[in-house]
Every structure is written in C-alpha cells, then in structure tokens.
CSV table of C-alpha atoms in Angstrom, one decimal:
chain,number,residue,atom,x,y,z
A,1,MET,CA,105.0,67.0,102.0
A,2,THR,CA,101.7,67.4,103.8
A,3,GLU,CA,103.5,67.6,107.2
A,4,ALA,CA,106.1,70.1,105.7
A,5,THR,CA,103.2,72.2,104.4
A,6,ALA,CA,101.6,72.4,107.8
A,7,ILE,CA,104.9,73.4,109.4
A,8,VAL,CA,105.5,76.2,106.9
A,9,ASP,CA,102.0,77.4,107.4
A,10,ALA,CA,102.4,77.4,111.2
A,11,LEU,CA,105.8,79.2,110.9
A,12,SER,CA,104.2,81.8,108.6
A,13,ILE,CA,101.4,82.6,111.0
A,14,ALA,CA,104.0,83.0,113.8
A,15,LEU,CA,105.8,85.4,111.5
A,16,LEU,CA,102.7,87.4,111.1
A,17,ALA,CA,102.1,87.5,114.9
A,18,LEU,CA,105.6,88.8,115.5
A,19,ALA,CA,105.0,91.5,112.8
A,20,LEU,CA,101.8,92.6,114.5
A,21,ALA,CA,103.6,92.6,117.8
A,22,SER,CA,106.1,95.1,116.3
A,23,VAL,CA,103.2,97.4,115.6
A,24,ALA,CA,102.1,97.3,119.3
A,25,MET,CA,105.7,97.5,120.6
A,26,ARG,CA,107.2,100.9,121.3
A,27,GLY,CA,110.4,99.7,122.9
A,28,LEU,CA,113.1,99.8,120.1
A,29,VAL,CA,115.3,97.1,121.7
A,30,ALA,CA,112.3,94.8,121.9
A,31,GLY,CA,111.5,95.6,118.3
A,32,VAL,CA,115.0,94.5,117.2
A,33,TRP,CA,114.6,91.2,119.1
A,34,LEU,CA,111.3,90.7,117.3
A,35,LEU,CA,113.3,91.0,114.1
A,36,VAL,CA,115.7,88.3,115.4
A,37,ALA,CA,112.7,86.0,116.1
A,38,GLN,CA,111.3,86.7,112.6
A,39,SER,CA,114.7,85.8,111.1
A,40,VAL,CA,114.9,82.5,113.0
A,41,LEU,CA,111.4,81.6,111.7
A,42,LEU,CA,112.4,82.5,108.2
A,43,SER,CA,115.4,80.2,108.5
A,44,LEU,CA,113.2,77.4,109.8
A,45,VAL,CA,110.9,77.9,106.7
A,46,ALA,CA,114.0,77.5,104.5
A,47,VAL,CA,115.1,74.4,106.3
A,48,THR,CA,111.6,72.8,106.1
A,49,ILE,CA,111.4,73.5,102.4
A,50,ALA,CA,114.9,72.2,101.9
A,51,ILE,CA,114.1,68.9,103.6
A,52,ALA,CA,110.7,68.5,101.8
A,53,SER,CA,111.9,69.5,98.4
A,54,GLY,CA,115.5,68.4,98.3
A,55,VAL,CA,116.6,71.8,96.9
A,56,ASP,CA,120.2,72.0,98.1
A,57,HIS,CA,120.7,75.8,98.0
A,58,MET,CA,117.8,76.3,100.4
A,59,TRP,CA,120.2,75.2,103.1
A,60,ALA,CA,122.5,78.1,102.1
A,61,ALA,CA,119.5,80.4,102.3
A,62,ALA,CA,118.8,79.1,105.8
A,63,VAL,CA,122.4,79.7,107.0
A,64,LEU,CA,122.6,83.1,105.4
A,65,THR,CA,119.3,84.1,107.0
A,66,LEU,CA,120.6,83.2,110.4
A,67,ALA,CA,124.0,84.9,109.8
A,68,VAL,CA,122.8,88.1,108.3
A,69,ARG,CA,119.2,88.7,109.4
A,70,ALA,CA,119.4,87.1,112.9
A,71,VAL,CA,123.0,88.1,113.9
A,72,ALA,CA,124.6,90.8,111.7
A,73,VAL,CA,121.7,93.2,111.1
A,74,PRO,CA,120.4,93.1,114.8
A,75,ALA,CA,123.9,93.6,116.0
A,76,VAL,CA,124.2,96.8,113.9
A,77,LEU,CA,120.8,98.1,115.1
A,78,LEU,CA,121.5,97.4,118.8
A,79,LEU,CA,124.9,99.3,118.4
A,80,VAL,CA,123.0,102.3,116.9
A,81,LEU,CA,120.5,102.3,119.8
A,82,ARG,CA,123.3,102.1,122.3
A,83,THR,CA,125.3,104.8,120.6
A,84,VAL,CA,122.4,107.3,120.4
A,85,ALA,CA,120.9,106.3,123.8
A,86,LEU,CA,117.5,105.6,122.2
A,87,ARG,CA,115.1,103.1,123.8
A,88,ARG,CA,111.5,104.0,122.9
A,89,GLU,CA,109.4,105.4,120.1
A,90,MET,CA,107.8,108.1,122.2
A,91,ARG,CA,105.3,109.8,119.9
A,92,PRO,CA,104.3,107.7,116.8
A,93,LEU,CA,102.0,109.4,114.4
A,94,LEU,CA,99.2,107.0,115.3
A,95,PRO,CA,98.2,105.7,118.8
A,96,THR,CA,99.0,102.0,119.3
A,97,ARG,CA,95.4,100.9,119.2
A,98,SER,CA,94.7,102.7,116.0
A,99,ALA,CA,97.8,101.3,114.4
A,100,LEU,CA,96.8,97.8,115.4
A,101,LEU,CA,93.4,98.2,114.0
A,102,ILE,CA,94.8,99.4,110.7
A,103,ALA,CA,97.4,96.5,110.7
A,104,THR,CA,94.6,94.0,111.3
A,105,GLY,CA,92.6,95.5,108.4
A,106,LEU,CA,95.6,95.4,106.1
A,107,THR,CA,96.2,91.8,107.1
A,108,LEU,CA,92.6,90.8,106.3
A,109,ALA,CA,92.9,92.6,102.9
A,110,ALA,CA,96.1,90.7,102.2
A,111,PHE,CA,94.5,87.3,103.0
A,112,SER,CA,91.5,88.2,100.9
A,113,ALA,CA,93.7,89.1,97.9
A,114,ALA,CA,96.6,86.6,98.1
A,115,GLY,CA,94.5,83.7,99.4
A,116,ARG,CA,92.9,83.3,96.0
A,117,LEU,CA,96.3,83.1,94.2
A,118,GLU,CA,97.6,79.8,93.0
A,119,LEU,CA,101.2,79.8,91.8
A,120,SER,CA,102.5,77.1,89.6
A,121,ASP,CA,105.6,75.2,90.9
A,122,ALA,CA,105.3,76.9,94.3
A,123,PHE,CA,105.6,75.2,97.6
A,124,PRO,CA,102.1,74.1,98.6
A,125,ALA,CA,101.7,76.3,101.7
A,126,ARG,CA,98.3,78.0,101.8
A,127,GLN,CA,99.1,80.6,104.4
A,128,ALA,CA,102.6,81.7,103.4
A,129,LEU,CA,101.7,83.9,100.5
A,130,PRO,CA,99.0,85.9,102.3
A,131,VAL,CA,101.4,86.2,105.2
A,132,SER,CA,104.1,87.5,103.0
A,133,LEU,CA,101.8,90.2,101.6
A,134,SER,CA,100.7,91.0,105.2
A,135,LEU,CA,104.3,91.5,106.3
A,136,THR,CA,104.8,93.9,103.4
A,137,PHE,CA,101.7,95.9,104.4
A,138,VAL,CA,102.7,96.0,108.1
A,139,GLY,CA,106.2,97.1,107.3
A,140,VAL,CA,104.9,100.0,105.2
A,141,LEU,CA,102.6,100.9,108.1
A,142,LEU,CA,105.5,100.9,110.5
A,143,MET,CA,107.6,103.1,108.2
A,144,ALA,CA,104.6,105.5,107.7
A,145,THR,CA,103.6,105.9,111.3
A,146,ARG,CA,106.9,105.9,113.2
A,147,ARG,CA,109.1,109.1,113.7
A,148,LYS,CA,112.4,107.6,114.7
A,149,ALA,CA,114.8,106.6,111.9
A,150,VAL,CA,115.6,103.2,113.6
A,151,SER,CA,111.8,102.4,113.8
A,152,GLN,CA,111.5,103.1,110.1
A,153,LEU,CA,114.4,100.9,109.4
A,154,ILE,CA,112.7,98.1,111.3
A,155,GLY,CA,109.7,98.6,109.1
A,156,LEU,CA,111.8,98.4,106.0
A,157,ILE,CA,113.3,95.0,107.2
A,158,VAL,CA,109.8,93.7,107.9
A,159,ILE,CA,108.9,94.6,104.3
A,160,GLU,CA,112.0,92.8,103.1
A,161,ASN,CA,111.1,89.7,105.2
A,162,GLY,CA,107.8,89.5,103.5
A,163,ILE,CA,109.4,89.7,100.0
A,164,PHE,CA,111.9,87.1,101.0
A,165,LEU,CA,109.2,84.8,102.3
A,166,THR,CA,107.5,85.1,98.9
A,167,GLY,CA,110.7,84.1,97.1
A,168,LEU,CA,111.1,81.1,99.3
A,169,ILE,CA,107.5,79.9,98.6
A,170,ALA,CA,106.9,81.0,95.1
A,171,THR,CA,110.2,79.7,93.5
A,172,LEU,CA,111.5,77.3,96.1
A,173,GLY,CA,114.2,79.9,96.8
A,174,LEU,CA,116.0,82.3,94.5
A,175,PRO,CA,119.2,81.2,92.7
A,176,LEU,CA,122.1,81.2,95.2
A,177,PHE,CA,124.0,84.1,93.7
A,178,VAL,CA,120.8,86.2,93.7
A,179,GLU,CA,120.2,85.3,97.4
A,180,ILE,CA,123.8,86.3,98.3
A,181,GLY,CA,123.3,89.6,96.5
A,182,VAL,CA,120.0,90.2,98.4
A,183,PHE,CA,121.6,89.5,101.8
A,184,PHE,CA,124.6,91.7,100.9
A,185,ASP,CA,122.4,94.6,99.8
A,186,LEU,CA,120.4,94.3,103.0
A,187,LEU,CA,123.5,94.4,105.1
A,188,VAL,CA,125.0,97.4,103.2
A,189,ALA,CA,121.7,99.3,103.5
A,190,VAL,CA,121.4,98.7,107.2
A,191,GLY,CA,125.1,99.6,107.7
A,192,VAL,CA,124.9,102.8,105.7
A,193,THR,CA,121.6,103.9,107.5
A,194,ALA,CA,123.2,103.1,110.8
A,195,VAL,CA,126.2,105.3,110.1
A,196,LEU,CA,124.1,108.1,108.9
A,197,THR,CA,121.8,107.8,111.9
A,198,MET,CA,124.7,108.0,114.3
A,199,ARG,CA,126.3,111.0,112.5
A,200,ILE,CA,122.9,112.9,112.3
A,201,ASN,CA,122.4,112.3,116.1
A,202,GLU,CA,126.0,113.5,116.7
A,203,HIS,CA,125.4,116.8,114.9
A,204,PHE,CA,121.8,117.5,115.5
A,205,ASP,CA,121.1,115.5,118.8
A,206,THR,CA,118.0,113.8,117.3
A,207,VAL,CA,117.0,111.0,115.1
A,208,ASN,CA,113.4,112.1,114.8
A,209,THR,CA,112.6,112.4,111.1
A,210,ASP,CA,110.0,115.1,111.6
A,211,GLN,CA,112.6,117.4,113.1
A,212,LEU,CA,115.1,116.5,110.5
A,213,ARG,CA,112.7,117.5,107.7
A,214,ARG,CA,112.6,121.0,109.1
A,215,LEU,CA,116.3,121.4,108.2
A,216,ARG,CA,115.4,121.4,104.5
A,217,GLY,CA,115.6,124.8,102.9
C-alpha cells in the first residue's frame, strides 16, 4: 500500500503540473492534448487504486476514463477546432504571467486548506486531495480568464477532473452506475457545447464569448 500511495501522489502532482501548463498554453490544440494526458494519468490513478485495494469496479472506472476522457471528448474538441478553424486563444483577459501567478497562489491555498483534511476510509494519498482542489481552482481560473468558448470548455473539464480525482480518493471510486452516469453527462455536455459552438460560429463567424454577449438585448 505504501508503494501505491507514492505512485498515486506522483500521478497527482503530474496532473497538477499539466493543469498549470494549460494556464500557460494559448494553443488550443495543445490544450486538448494536455486534457488527454490528464485523462491518462487519471486512468493510471484508478488502476493503481484498483490493484492496491482490490475494488473491482475501479477497473471499469479506468477503462471508462480512457474511452470517454482520453478518446471521445478530445475527438469532439479537435473536430470543433478543425471546423471553426481556431488554433489559439489570442486575447485572454489576463496576461499569461499574471494568470500563472494567480494559479500558483490558488494552488498554495488549496494545499493549505486540503492538506489538513483527513478523510475516513479514503485512499491514503497525501497529495491527491490538495491536487484535486487545485485542479478545481485552476479550471475556474481558465473559465474566468479565457474568451473562446472552447477554452472555457477546457476549463470546465479540468474542474471535472479535479472532482473525479476526489471521488477516486475519498470513496475508492463512486458506485459503478454513478460513474457511468457521470461519464455520460460529461460526454453529452461536451457534445451539446460542441454543436452550439459550431452553429454559433457558422451564423456569427466568432466563438468569442465577449462578442456573443453583445448580442443580448
């Protein structure tokens, strides 16, 4: 169990590094591939917990994570980017350096708050819970500071990754039917947003949310 705990902690820190890289990254295609890397790491977390704890449905969580988060969702996002011919987040609300400083501050706050929590019956990983809260904060920051709808959707998925990591650690995985429902909801949400983004771009020739807000009466 000690070795498994060290592996989960290392994977969690790698997840946090990828999330912070998303803050620094303006290329949208690269941002999608960072989501793929996050999903692979989440799947490895599930596999490690499954081996260490013997909880069978964690294997299903690992497979669903790869199928939905690492394959289906990125495929939809890459299709949207190709359809709307969008490659970069040109004018975020905050400069990259400022956004990184804020993300670092939020991460420190998350470690300060969640590092003191001790959950009963949770997997004994010391870094995973603070990282999950950090991912949530970083995802909110991405949604608040990016103008493109696809960028904001990436932020939403980072938030969801943090919540999912909490579920893996705190309860050794949610019940299987709940996990299937979560993955289905994520796929539907991404699919609906993708269709709306492409339709909005078709009619208004933009997916910049600032410009779309001006259309309100």
